[in-house]
Coordinates of C-alpha atoms in Angstrom, one line a residue:
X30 CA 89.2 282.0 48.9
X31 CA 92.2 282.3 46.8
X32 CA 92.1 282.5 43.4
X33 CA 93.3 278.9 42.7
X34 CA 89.6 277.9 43.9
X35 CA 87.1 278.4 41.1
X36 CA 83.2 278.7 41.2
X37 CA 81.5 275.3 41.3
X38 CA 84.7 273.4 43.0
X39 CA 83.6 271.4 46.0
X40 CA 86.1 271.6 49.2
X41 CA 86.3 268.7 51.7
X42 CA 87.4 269.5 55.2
X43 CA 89.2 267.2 57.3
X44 CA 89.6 266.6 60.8
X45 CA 90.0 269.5 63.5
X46 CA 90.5 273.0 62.4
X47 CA 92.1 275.5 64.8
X48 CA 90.6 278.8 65.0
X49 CA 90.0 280.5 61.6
X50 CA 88.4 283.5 62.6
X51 CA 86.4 283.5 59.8
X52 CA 86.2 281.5 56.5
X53 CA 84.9 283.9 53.9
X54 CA 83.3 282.5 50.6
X55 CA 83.5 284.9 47.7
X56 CA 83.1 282.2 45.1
X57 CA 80.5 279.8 44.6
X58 CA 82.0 276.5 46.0
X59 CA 80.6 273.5 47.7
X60 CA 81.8 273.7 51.5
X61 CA 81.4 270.0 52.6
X62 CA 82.9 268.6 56.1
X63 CA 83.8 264.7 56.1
X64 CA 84.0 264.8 60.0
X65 CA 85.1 268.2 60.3
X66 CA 85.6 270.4 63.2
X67 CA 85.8 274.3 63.3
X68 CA 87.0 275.6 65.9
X69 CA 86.0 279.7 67.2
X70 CA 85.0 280.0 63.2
X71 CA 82.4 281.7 61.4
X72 CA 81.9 280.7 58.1
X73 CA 80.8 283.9 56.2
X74 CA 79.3 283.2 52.8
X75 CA 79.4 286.2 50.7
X76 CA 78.8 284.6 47.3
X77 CA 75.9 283.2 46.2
X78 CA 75.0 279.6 45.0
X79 CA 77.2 278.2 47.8
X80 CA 76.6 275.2 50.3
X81 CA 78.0 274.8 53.5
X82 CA 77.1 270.7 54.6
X83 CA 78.4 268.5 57.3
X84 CA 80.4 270.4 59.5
X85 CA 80.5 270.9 63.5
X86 CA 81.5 274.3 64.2
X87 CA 82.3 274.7 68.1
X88 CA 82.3 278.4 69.2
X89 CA 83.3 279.4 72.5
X90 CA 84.3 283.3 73.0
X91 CA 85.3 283.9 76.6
X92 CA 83.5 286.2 78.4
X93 CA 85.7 289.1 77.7
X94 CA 85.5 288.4 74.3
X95 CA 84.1 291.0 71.6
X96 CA 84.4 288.4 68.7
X97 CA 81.1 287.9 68.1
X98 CA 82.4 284.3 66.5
X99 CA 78.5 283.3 65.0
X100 CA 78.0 279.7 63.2
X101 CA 76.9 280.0 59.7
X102 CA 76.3 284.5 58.3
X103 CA 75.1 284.8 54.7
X104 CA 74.8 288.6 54.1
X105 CA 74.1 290.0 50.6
X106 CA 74.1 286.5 48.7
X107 CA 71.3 284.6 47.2
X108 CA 70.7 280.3 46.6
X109 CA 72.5 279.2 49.2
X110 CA 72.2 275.7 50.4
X111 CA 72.9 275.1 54.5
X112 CA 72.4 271.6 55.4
X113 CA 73.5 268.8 58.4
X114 CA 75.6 271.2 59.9
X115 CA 76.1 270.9 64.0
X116 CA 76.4 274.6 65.4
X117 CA 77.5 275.3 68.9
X118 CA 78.0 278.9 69.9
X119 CA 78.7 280.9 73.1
X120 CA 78.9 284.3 72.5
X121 CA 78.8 287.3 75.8
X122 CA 77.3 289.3 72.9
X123 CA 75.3 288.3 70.2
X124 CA 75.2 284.2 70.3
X125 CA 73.6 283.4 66.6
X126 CA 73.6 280.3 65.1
X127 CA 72.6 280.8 61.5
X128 CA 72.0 284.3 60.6
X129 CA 70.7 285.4 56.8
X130 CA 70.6 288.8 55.8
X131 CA 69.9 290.4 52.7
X132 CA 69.1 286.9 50.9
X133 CA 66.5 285.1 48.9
X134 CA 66.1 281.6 47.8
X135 CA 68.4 279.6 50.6
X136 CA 67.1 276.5 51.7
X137 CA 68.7 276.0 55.9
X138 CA 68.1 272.0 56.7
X139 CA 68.9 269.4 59.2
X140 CA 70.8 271.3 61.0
X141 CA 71.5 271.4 64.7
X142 CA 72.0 274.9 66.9
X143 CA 72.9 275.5 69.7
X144 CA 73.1 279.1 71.3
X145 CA 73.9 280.9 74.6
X146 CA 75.4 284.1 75.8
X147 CA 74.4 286.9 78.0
X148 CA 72.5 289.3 75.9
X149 CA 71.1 288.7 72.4
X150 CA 70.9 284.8 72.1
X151 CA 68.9 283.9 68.5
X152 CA 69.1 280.5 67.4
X153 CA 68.5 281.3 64.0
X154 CA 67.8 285.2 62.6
X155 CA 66.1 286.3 59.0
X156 CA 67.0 290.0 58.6
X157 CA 65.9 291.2 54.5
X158 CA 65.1 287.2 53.8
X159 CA 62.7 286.0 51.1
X160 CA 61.6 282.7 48.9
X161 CA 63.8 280.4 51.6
X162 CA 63.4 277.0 53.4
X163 CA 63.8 276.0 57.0
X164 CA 63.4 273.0 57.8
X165 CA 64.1 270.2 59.5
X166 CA 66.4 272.1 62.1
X167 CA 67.2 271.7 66.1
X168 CA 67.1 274.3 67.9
X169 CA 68.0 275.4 71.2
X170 CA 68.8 278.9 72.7
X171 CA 69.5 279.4 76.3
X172 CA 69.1 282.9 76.9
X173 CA 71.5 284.9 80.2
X174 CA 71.2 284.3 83.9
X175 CA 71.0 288.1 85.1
X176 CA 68.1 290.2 85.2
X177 CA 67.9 293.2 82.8
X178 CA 64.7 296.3 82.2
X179 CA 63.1 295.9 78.5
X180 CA 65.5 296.7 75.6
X181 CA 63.3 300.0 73.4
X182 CA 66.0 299.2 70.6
X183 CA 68.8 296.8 70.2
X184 CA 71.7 296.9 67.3
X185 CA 71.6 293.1 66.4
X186 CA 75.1 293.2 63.8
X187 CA 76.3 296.6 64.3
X188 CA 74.1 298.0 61.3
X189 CA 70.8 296.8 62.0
X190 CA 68.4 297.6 64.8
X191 CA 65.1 296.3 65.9
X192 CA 63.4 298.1 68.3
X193 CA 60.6 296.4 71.3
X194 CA 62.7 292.8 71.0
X195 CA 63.6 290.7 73.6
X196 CA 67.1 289.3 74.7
X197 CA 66.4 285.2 73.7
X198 CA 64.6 283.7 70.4
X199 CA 64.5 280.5 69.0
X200 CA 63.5 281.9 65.4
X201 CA 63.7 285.4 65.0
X202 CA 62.3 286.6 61.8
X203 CA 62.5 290.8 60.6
X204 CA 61.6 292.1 57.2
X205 CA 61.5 289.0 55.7
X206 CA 58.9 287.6 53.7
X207 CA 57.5 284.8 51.1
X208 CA 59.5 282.1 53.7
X209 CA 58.5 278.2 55.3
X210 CA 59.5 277.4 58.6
X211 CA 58.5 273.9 58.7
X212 CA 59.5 270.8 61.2
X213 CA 62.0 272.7 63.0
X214 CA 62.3 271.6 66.7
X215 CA 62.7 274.7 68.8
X216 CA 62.9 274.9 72.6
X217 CA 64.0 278.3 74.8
X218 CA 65.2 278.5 78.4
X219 CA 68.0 280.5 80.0
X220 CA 69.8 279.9 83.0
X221 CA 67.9 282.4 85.5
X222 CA 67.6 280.2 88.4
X223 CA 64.6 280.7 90.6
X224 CA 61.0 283.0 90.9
X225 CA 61.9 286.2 89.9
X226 CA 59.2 288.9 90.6
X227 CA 58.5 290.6 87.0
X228 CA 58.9 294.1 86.7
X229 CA 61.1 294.9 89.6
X230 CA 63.7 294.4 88.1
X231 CA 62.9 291.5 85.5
X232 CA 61.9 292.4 82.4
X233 CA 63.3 288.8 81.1
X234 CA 61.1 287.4 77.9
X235 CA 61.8 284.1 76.7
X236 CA 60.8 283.6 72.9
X237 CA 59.9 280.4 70.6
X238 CA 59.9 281.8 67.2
X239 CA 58.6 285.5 66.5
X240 CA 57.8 287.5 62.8
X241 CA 58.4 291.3 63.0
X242 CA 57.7 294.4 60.7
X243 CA 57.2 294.5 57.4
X244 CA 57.4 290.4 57.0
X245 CA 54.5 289.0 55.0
X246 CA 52.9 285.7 53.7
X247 CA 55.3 283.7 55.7
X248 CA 54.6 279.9 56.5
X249 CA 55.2 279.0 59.9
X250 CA 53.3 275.0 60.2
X251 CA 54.4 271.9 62.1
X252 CA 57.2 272.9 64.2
X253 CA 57.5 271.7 68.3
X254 CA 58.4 274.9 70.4
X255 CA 59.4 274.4 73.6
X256 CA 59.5 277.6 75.8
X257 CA 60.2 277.0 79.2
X258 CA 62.2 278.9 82.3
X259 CA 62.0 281.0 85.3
X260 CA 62.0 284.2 83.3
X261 CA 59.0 286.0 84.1
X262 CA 57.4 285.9 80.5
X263 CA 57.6 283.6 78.5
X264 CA 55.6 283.9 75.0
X265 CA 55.8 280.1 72.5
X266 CA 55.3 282.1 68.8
X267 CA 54.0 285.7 67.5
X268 CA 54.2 288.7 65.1
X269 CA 53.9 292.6 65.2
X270 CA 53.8 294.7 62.1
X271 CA 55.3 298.0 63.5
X272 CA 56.2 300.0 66.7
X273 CA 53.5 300.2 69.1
X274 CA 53.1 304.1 68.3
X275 CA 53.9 303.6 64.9
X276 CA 51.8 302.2 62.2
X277 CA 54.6 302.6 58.9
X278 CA 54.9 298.5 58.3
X279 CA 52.4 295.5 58.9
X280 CA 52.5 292.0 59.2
X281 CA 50.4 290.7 56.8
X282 CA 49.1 287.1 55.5
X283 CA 51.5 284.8 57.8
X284 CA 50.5 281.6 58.5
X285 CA 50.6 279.4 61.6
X286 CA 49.5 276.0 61.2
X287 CA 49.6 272.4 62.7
X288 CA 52.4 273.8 65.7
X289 CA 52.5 272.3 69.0
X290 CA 53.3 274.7 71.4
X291 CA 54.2 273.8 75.1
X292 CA 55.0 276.3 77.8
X293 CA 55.9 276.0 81.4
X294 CA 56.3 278.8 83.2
X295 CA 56.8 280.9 87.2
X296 CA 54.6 283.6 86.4
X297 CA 53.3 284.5 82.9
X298 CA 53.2 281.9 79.7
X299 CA 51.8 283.0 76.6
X300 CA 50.9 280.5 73.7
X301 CA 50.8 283.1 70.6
X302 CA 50.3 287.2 70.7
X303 CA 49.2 289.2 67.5
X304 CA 50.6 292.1 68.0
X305 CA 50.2 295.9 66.4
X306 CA 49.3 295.9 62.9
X307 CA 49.2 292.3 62.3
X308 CA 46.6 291.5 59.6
X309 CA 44.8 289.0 57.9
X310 CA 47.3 286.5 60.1
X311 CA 45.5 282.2 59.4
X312 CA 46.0 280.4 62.9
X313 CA 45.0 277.0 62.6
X314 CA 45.1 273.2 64.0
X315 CA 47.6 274.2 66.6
X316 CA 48.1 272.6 69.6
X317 CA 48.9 274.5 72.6
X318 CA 49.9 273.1 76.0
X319 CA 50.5 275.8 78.7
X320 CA 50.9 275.7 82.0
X321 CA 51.9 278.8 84.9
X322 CA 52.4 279.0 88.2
X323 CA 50.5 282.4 88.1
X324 CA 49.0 283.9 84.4
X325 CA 48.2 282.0 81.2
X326 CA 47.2 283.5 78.0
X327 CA 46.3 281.3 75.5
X328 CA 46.0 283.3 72.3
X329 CA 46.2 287.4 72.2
X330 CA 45.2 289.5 69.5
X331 CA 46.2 292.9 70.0
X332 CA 45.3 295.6 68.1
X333 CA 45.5 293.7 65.3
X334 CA 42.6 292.5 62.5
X335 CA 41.5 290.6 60.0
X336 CA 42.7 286.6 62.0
X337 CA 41.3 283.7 61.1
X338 CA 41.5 281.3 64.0
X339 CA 40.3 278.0 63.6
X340 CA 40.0 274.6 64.9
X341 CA 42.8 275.2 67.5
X342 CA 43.2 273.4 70.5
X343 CA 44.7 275.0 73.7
X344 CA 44.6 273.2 77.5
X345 CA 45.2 275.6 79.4
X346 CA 46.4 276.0 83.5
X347 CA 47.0 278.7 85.3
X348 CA 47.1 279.0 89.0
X349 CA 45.7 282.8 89.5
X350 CA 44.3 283.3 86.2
X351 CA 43.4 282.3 82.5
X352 CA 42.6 284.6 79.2
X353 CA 42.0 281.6 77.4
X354 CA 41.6 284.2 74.3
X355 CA 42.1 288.2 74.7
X356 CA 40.9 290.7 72.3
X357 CA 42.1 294.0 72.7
X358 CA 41.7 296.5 70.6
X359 CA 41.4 294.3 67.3
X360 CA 38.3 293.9 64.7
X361 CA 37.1 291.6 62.3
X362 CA 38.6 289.2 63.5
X363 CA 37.0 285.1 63.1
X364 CA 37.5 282.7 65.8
X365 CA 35.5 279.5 65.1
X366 CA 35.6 275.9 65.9
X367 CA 38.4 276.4 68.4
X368 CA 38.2 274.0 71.2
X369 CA 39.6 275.4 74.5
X370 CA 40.2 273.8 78.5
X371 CA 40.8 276.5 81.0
X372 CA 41.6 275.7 84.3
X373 CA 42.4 278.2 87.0
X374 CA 41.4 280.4 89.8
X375 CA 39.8 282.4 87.3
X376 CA 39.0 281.7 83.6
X377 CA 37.6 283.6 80.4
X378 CA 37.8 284.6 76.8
X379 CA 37.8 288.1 77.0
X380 CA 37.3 291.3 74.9
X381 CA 38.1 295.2 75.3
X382 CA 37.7 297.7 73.0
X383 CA 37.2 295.3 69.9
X384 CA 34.6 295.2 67.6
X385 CA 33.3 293.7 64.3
X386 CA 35.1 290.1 65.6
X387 CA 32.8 286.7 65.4
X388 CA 33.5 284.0 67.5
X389 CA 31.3 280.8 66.7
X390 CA 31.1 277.4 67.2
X391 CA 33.5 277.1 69.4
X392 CA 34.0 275.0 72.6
X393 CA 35.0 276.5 75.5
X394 CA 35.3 274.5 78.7
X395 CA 36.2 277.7 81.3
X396 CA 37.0 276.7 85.3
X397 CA 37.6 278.8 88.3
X398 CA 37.6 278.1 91.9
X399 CA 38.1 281.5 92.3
X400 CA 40.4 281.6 95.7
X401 CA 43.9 281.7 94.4
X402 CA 46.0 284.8 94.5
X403 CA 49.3 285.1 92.7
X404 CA 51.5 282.5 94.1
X405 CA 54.1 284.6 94.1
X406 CA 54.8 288.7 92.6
X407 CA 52.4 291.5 91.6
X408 CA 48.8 291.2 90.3
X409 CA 49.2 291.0 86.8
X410 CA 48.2 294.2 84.7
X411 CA 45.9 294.1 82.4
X412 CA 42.8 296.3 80.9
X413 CA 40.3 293.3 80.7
X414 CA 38.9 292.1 84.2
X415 CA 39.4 288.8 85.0
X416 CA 36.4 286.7 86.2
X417 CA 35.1 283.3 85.7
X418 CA 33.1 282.9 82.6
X419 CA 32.5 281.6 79.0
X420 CA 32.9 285.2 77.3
X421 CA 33.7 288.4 78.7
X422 CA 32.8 292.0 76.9
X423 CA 33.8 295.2 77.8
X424 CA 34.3 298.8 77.1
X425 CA 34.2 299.4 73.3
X426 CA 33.4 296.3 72.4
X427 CA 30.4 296.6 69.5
X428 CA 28.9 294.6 66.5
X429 CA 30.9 291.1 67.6
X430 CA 28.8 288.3 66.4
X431 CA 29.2 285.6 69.3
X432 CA 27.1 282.3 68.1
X433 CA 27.0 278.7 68.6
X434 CA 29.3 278.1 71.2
X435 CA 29.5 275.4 73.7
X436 CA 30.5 277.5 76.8
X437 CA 31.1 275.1 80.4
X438 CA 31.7 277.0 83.3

């Protein structure tokens, strides 16, 4: 901003902007659009105590492009205020809508995103975020058409990197902490058209909203994801604390409560995964609606502890096979008053290799006919055996307190 513009003015845009580039705030201004259109713009808020309100920002890079035009970046500024903006983005590279880094206190409302491209498609990204609000917000990512292996790391802004990601997120949320995600609308699909067979190549993984390392005692309650696609997994929310061979950062104290999470999915749909070194994580009064063509995990804790899940409901369908809940490799875990519908060629909640857990007073309504295969692709891997029954135990799996549970089978 040139110097004429002092902190605290308020600017009013006007009309159709060609393309800017960027618009960089170094003060603290009001940005305010009174029918405004940006045009191939980022507006780059570098200043704290800004607000950005009311504009439509239309960002189409061509697919040659390297401009990585995203809608809204704050980077290394604190209080901002983003609110009943309309964000469209294409972007071959990195497609972000609203991306916050190094930032505390902003509050992102009532905005609308939308975001494709053909690699890293996030709706809206935390990187270093704490103390902020999100809420209120539509979002919609639709992640690339081709087929690509698993990503070990992936540079997200040239600085940063994040390693055992995915391409597509609706929410993506790294080393951030102390933050409400709350009432956001979020649905994820990309445009890979038909059954692909996972593994060989596709690796494709479709995400609602995700927390990673070293992001604590965030609030994640009464959002609608949407996850749906012919990508072979497809997962609605999560966390992981670290690396899978690491254990340096945790997850710790997040909260995910009153979410309704629907699914639809070719071969593998996943309501919610606890990944490495999440602890103490409260899952409650969610809703989750998932159906596959093939594999359906309802909820996964994975080598993770310490969960409290309660009074969650999950109906479940699968055509070769349910873990209605899978335990592997986590402890102390709680799991009570959960009411679950499974119903598949085969159907369980199952443990491996975890111990100290109690699951009571739950309700589990588990069916199998048991003569579907896979209707189309590999047997899925995985180290607990799928059968039909209530609650399945296997190697490792000591001192779990399983009581009072209504098991139909």
């Amino acid at each position: 901003l040139k110097d004429i513009v002092q902190d605290g003015d308020t600017l009013i845009f006007y009309g159709d902007f060609t393309p800017k580039g960027k618009i960089i705030l170094n003060k603290a201004v009001n940005l305010v659009g009174d029918g405004a259109v940006l045009k191939n713009t980022t507006i780059f808020v570098n200043s704290s105590n800004c607000r950005v309100q009311d504009f439509t920002i239309l960002n189409n890079g061509s697919r040659d492009s390297n401009c990585n035009l995203w809608g809204i970046y704050v980077y290394e500024a604190d209080n901002e205020v983003i609110c009943g903006n309309n964000i469209t983005v294409w972007d071959k590279n990195t497609s972000y809508g609203i991306f916050l880094c190094d930032s505390i206190n902003d509050t992102v409302a009532n905005n609308s995103i939308r975001c494709q491209g053909d690699n890293l498609v996030f709706g809206m990204l935390t990187y270093e975020t704490y103390d902020s609000l999100v809420e209120n917000n539509t979002i919609l990512a639709i992640g690339t058409g081709r087929l690509y292996s698993y990503y070990q790391t992936i540079c997200i802004d040239g600085v940063h990197s994040i390693s055992e990601i995915a391409n597509t997120y609706g929410v993506i949320i790294d080393f951030s902490s102390d933050n409400q995600f709350i009432h956001n609308d979020i649905e994820v699909t990309s445009t890979v058209e038909g059954f692909q067979v996972p593994y060989n190549p596709a690796e494709n993984l479709l995400y609602g909203l995700y927390i990673y390392y070293d992001s604590n005692r965030n609030n994640v309650s009464e959002n609608n994801v949407y996850v749906h696609g012919h990508d072979p997994f497809l997962y609605g929310m999560g966390s992981s604390g670290d690396d899978t061979d690491k254990s340096v950062t945790y997850a710790t104290e997040n909260i995910f409560s009153r979410n309704n999470i629907t699914i639809e999915a070719d071969y593998f749909a996943m309501g919610m995964i606890l990944r490495h070194n999440s602890i103490d994580t409260v899952v409650e009064e969610n809703q989750f609606n998932l159906y596959s063509n093939n594999y359906t995990y309802g909820l996964t804790l994975e080598m993770s502890g310490g969960a409290e899940v309660k009074n969650n409901t999950l109906n479940l369908t699968g055509r070769a096979g349910i873990y209605a809940m899978e335990l592997y490799s986590s402890w102390s875990n709680n799991i009570d008053h959960n009411n679950i519908y499974a119903n598949g060629s085969f159907s369980e909640v199952g443990l491996y290799s975890s111990s100290g857990n109690s699951i009571t007073n739950n309700t589990i309504h588990s069916f199998g006919d048991g003569i579907n295969d896979p209707a189309q692709g590999p047997e899925h891997p995985d180290s607990v055996s799928l059968i039909n029954t209530g609650i399945l135990l296997e190697k490792g799996s000591n001192g779990n307190i399983i009581a009072d549970n209504v098991i139909v089978s």
